XYZ file of C-alpha atoms in Angstrom:
271
model
C 4.922 0.948 116.832
C 5.163 0.207 120.553
C 6.159 -3.371 119.808
C 8.987 -3.010 122.287
C 6.778 -1.840 125.132
C 7.585 -3.888 128.229
C 6.745 -1.759 131.263
C 4.708 -3.976 133.554
C 5.954 -7.131 131.811
C 7.942 -9.886 133.511
C 11.416 -10.777 132.261
C 12.132 -14.434 133.202
C 15.298 -15.160 135.114
C 16.833 -16.738 138.206
C 19.009 -13.871 139.382
C 19.517 -12.528 142.899
C 16.788 -9.919 142.400
C 14.354 -12.372 140.799
C 14.548 -14.650 143.826
C 13.944 -11.915 146.384
C 10.643 -11.910 148.240
C 8.190 -9.654 146.359
C 7.189 -7.956 149.629
C 10.813 -6.950 150.141
C 11.055 -5.646 146.576
C 7.937 -3.513 146.976
C 9.206 -2.139 150.296
C 12.682 -1.413 148.976
C 11.233 0.139 145.844
C 9.146 2.489 147.955
C 12.231 3.383 150.013
C 14.215 4.010 146.819
C 11.520 6.381 145.551
C 11.355 8.309 148.849
C 15.158 8.513 148.955
C 15.235 9.792 145.368
C 12.687 12.476 146.211
C 14.796 13.511 149.211
C 17.985 13.897 147.132
C 18.891 17.577 147.077
C 21.364 17.777 144.191
C 22.947 15.862 141.330
C 25.666 14.338 143.510
C 23.044 12.608 145.663
C 21.190 11.470 142.546
C 24.468 10.071 141.234
C 24.819 7.963 144.370
C 21.273 6.645 143.944
C 21.929 5.925 140.252
C 24.942 3.805 141.243
C 22.733 1.638 143.485
C 20.073 1.335 140.760
C 22.738 0.183 138.286
C 24.012 -2.286 140.908
C 20.567 -3.867 141.256
C 20.110 -4.019 137.473
C 23.459 -5.804 137.176
C 22.397 -8.218 139.916
C 19.134 -8.878 138.058
C 21.024 -9.734 134.833
C 18.479 -7.871 132.720
C 19.833 -6.780 129.300
C 20.394 -3.065 128.841
C 18.126 -3.115 125.784
C 15.270 -4.531 127.852
C 15.840 -1.854 130.459
C 15.528 0.897 127.850
C 12.445 -0.665 126.270
C 10.715 -0.754 129.644
C 10.969 2.999 130.235
C 11.203 4.470 126.716
C 7.414 4.766 126.130
C 7.074 6.638 129.443
C 9.761 9.224 128.736
C 7.026 11.650 127.688
C 6.286 12.048 131.409
C 9.932 12.991 131.987
C 9.799 15.464 129.111
C 6.644 17.191 130.364
C 7.855 17.384 133.978
C 11.260 18.780 132.996
C 9.867 21.345 130.534
C 7.440 22.661 133.138
C 10.370 23.405 135.416
C 12.386 24.881 132.558
C 9.802 27.580 131.871
C 8.321 28.005 135.362
C 11.474 28.439 137.466
C 12.751 32.017 137.439
C 16.054 31.953 139.290
C 19.543 33.081 138.379
C 20.835 34.709 135.213
C 18.508 34.937 132.212
C 19.766 32.812 129.323
C 16.929 33.377 126.841
C 13.818 35.503 126.729
C 11.163 35.927 124.072
C 8.048 37.729 125.264
C 6.664 35.862 128.265
C 8.947 32.880 127.581
C 11.998 33.089 129.816
C 14.743 30.558 130.466
C 17.110 31.049 133.388
C 20.062 29.178 134.876
C 17.877 27.937 137.708
C 15.261 26.742 135.232
C 17.827 24.738 133.246
C 19.207 23.213 136.453
C 15.748 22.231 137.703
C 14.820 20.887 134.261
C 17.800 18.518 134.196
C 17.448 17.662 137.890
C 13.767 16.713 137.612
C 14.455 14.704 134.431
C 17.153 12.699 136.224
C 15.001 12.210 139.329
C 11.898 11.003 137.458
C 14.005 8.714 135.240
C 15.528 7.046 138.312
C 12.062 6.549 139.801
C 10.849 4.934 136.562
C 13.900 2.670 136.383
C 13.321 1.540 139.970
C 9.646 0.816 139.358
C 10.430 -0.966 136.103
C 13.006 -3.189 137.825
C 10.319 -4.433 140.223
C 7.898 -5.350 137.430
C 10.641 -6.883 135.266
C 11.802 -9.229 138.038
C 8.459 -10.094 139.662
C 5.488 -11.893 138.192
C 2.069 -10.259 138.331
C 0.778 -12.989 140.651
C 3.618 -12.465 143.123
C 3.116 -8.691 143.069
C -0.580 -9.149 143.822
C 0.167 -11.557 146.670
C 2.819 -9.228 148.073
C 0.506 -6.216 148.075
C -2.275 -8.264 149.627
C 0.049 -9.548 152.359
C 1.316 -6.035 153.117
C -2.226 -4.634 153.330
C -3.706 -7.575 155.215
C -3.104 -6.045 158.708
C -5.387 -3.176 157.674
C -8.195 -5.543 156.656
C -9.432 -5.594 160.263
C -10.305 -1.934 159.753
C -12.351 -2.717 156.646
C -9.654 -2.291 153.987
C -10.246 -4.788 151.124
C -6.655 -6.042 150.954
C -7.288 -8.951 148.587
C -9.412 -6.883 146.226
C -6.766 -4.146 146.030
C -4.074 -6.722 145.295
C -6.222 -8.259 142.595
C -6.888 -4.846 141.036
C -3.160 -4.087 140.881
C -2.416 -7.468 139.355
C -5.074 -7.069 136.684
C -3.908 -3.517 135.938
C -0.296 -4.644 135.479
C -1.405 -7.548 133.314
C -3.590 -5.322 131.147
C -0.963 -2.615 130.652
C 1.162 -4.459 128.035
C -1.975 -5.852 126.427
C -3.515 -2.389 126.295
C -0.449 -1.041 124.492
C -0.508 -3.998 122.100
C -4.149 -3.233 121.316
C -3.145 0.387 120.736
C -0.478 -0.699 118.227
C -2.931 -3.003 116.422
C -5.555 -0.265 116.249
C -2.972 2.218 114.969
C -1.832 -0.086 112.165
C -5.429 -0.973 111.311
C -6.363 2.693 110.958
C -3.250 3.396 108.894
C -4.104 0.514 106.540
C -7.528 2.096 106.009
C -5.951 5.340 104.855
C -5.973 7.293 108.108
C -2.840 9.312 108.718
C -1.304 11.771 111.087
C -1.467 15.271 109.743
C -0.167 18.686 110.689
C -3.759 19.912 110.655
C -5.172 20.004 114.221
C -8.647 19.005 112.989
C -7.387 15.955 111.071
C -5.100 15.022 113.941
C -8.044 15.116 116.347
C -10.052 12.892 114.002
C -7.153 10.443 113.876
C -6.947 10.279 117.673
C -10.724 9.828 117.938
C -10.665 7.011 115.394
C -8.127 5.207 117.586
C -9.517 5.907 121.062
C -13.036 4.618 120.389
C -12.052 1.112 119.166
C -9.271 0.989 121.770
C -11.624 1.517 124.709
C -14.213 -0.772 123.121
C -11.606 -3.528 123.026
C -10.544 -2.799 126.617
C -14.121 -3.048 127.904
C -14.598 -6.269 125.936
C -11.510 -7.815 127.547
C -12.679 -6.685 130.984
C -16.094 -8.256 130.428
C -14.508 -11.499 129.217
C -12.298 -11.592 132.311
C -15.342 -11.019 134.522
C -17.233 -13.913 132.909
C -14.158 -16.159 133.229
C -13.830 -15.407 136.946
C -17.544 -16.079 137.492
C -17.311 -19.356 135.561
C -14.476 -20.477 137.860
C -16.563 -19.607 140.950
C -14.134 -16.925 142.070
C -15.108 -15.613 145.520
C -12.049 -13.615 146.529
C -9.611 -14.868 149.148
C -12.147 -17.041 151.011
C -10.728 -20.576 151.286
C -7.792 -19.765 149.030
C -4.456 -21.571 149.498
C -1.042 -21.047 147.897
C 1.353 -23.600 146.442
C 4.390 -21.424 147.201
C 3.816 -19.234 150.279
C 5.865 -16.045 150.459
C 8.906 -16.265 152.717
C 11.822 -13.944 153.465
C 15.344 -15.268 152.879
C 18.992 -14.323 153.029
C 18.704 -12.291 149.833
C 16.190 -9.998 151.473
C 18.429 -9.613 154.534
C 21.350 -8.702 152.272
C 19.215 -6.151 150.470
C 18.320 -4.531 153.786
C 21.999 -3.810 154.308
C 22.358 -2.411 150.790
C 19.351 -0.118 151.221
C 20.647 1.028 154.618
C 23.958 1.956 152.972
C 22.046 3.843 150.266
C 20.136 5.892 152.837
C 23.351 6.664 154.726
C 25.093 7.747 151.514
C 22.246 10.060 150.471
C 22.032 11.599 153.955
C 25.779 12.242 153.984
C 25.771 13.725 150.489
C 22.811 15.974 151.305
C 24.591 17.103 154.471
C 28.115 17.713 153.215
C 27.485 18.687 149.578
C 25.681 21.958 148.946
C 23.341 22.396 146.004
C 24.153 25.336 143.691
C 22.385 28.593 144.442
C 21.275 30.838 141.568
């Protein structure tokens, strides 16, 4: 269970995307997300999907790894799409049972939101798959550093993000171990709500206990190494922009132009 979880994990490689500056990848990822949110219909989402596929091909990440990185998070897609399915009341009624009503507009929004959120997850996953946790932390710190003169703790925020990304796969691995341990002791999922709640409780308590133990161990390790934040810290490989980042700027500019044109000249269906 959850052995294939890889969201937040780094997939080693030397591809075009792997060698991009992490600051550029974070910036382009943010632009991709904003552009996806601005897409007004499926045609625009299709154009964005083509660019996402292009970057995945350039990263040389196996399709199986791509699916494993987002599969555990598809519950978010399911919840977001179902909310729109039952909450949107536009167009012809397709099904109605009491207060439950499904319309053409609801089905359209359900599929549209599912596609949009999936593209956002794939974009975010590509960044974590092609960038090490250390580089992501350094990139975020470098991008926030201009705000440090106003009191923003840039280094601390970068460190928090790095630790969170590093703990995410480990947290899921602990969840899998706890699940199997409880199953070996005779605990089981049941159709009964009371027994199901007991099962969840028996997993959450040891899971959070383990998480707090790891956090405390990490704190002691940082203290033992005399960690004092960014004061006096140097880097073996300083971040630097290159020709790959310049090329990506052109690709992202084309993406924005394509989405703007599609939103302008293609009309979304009206129900």
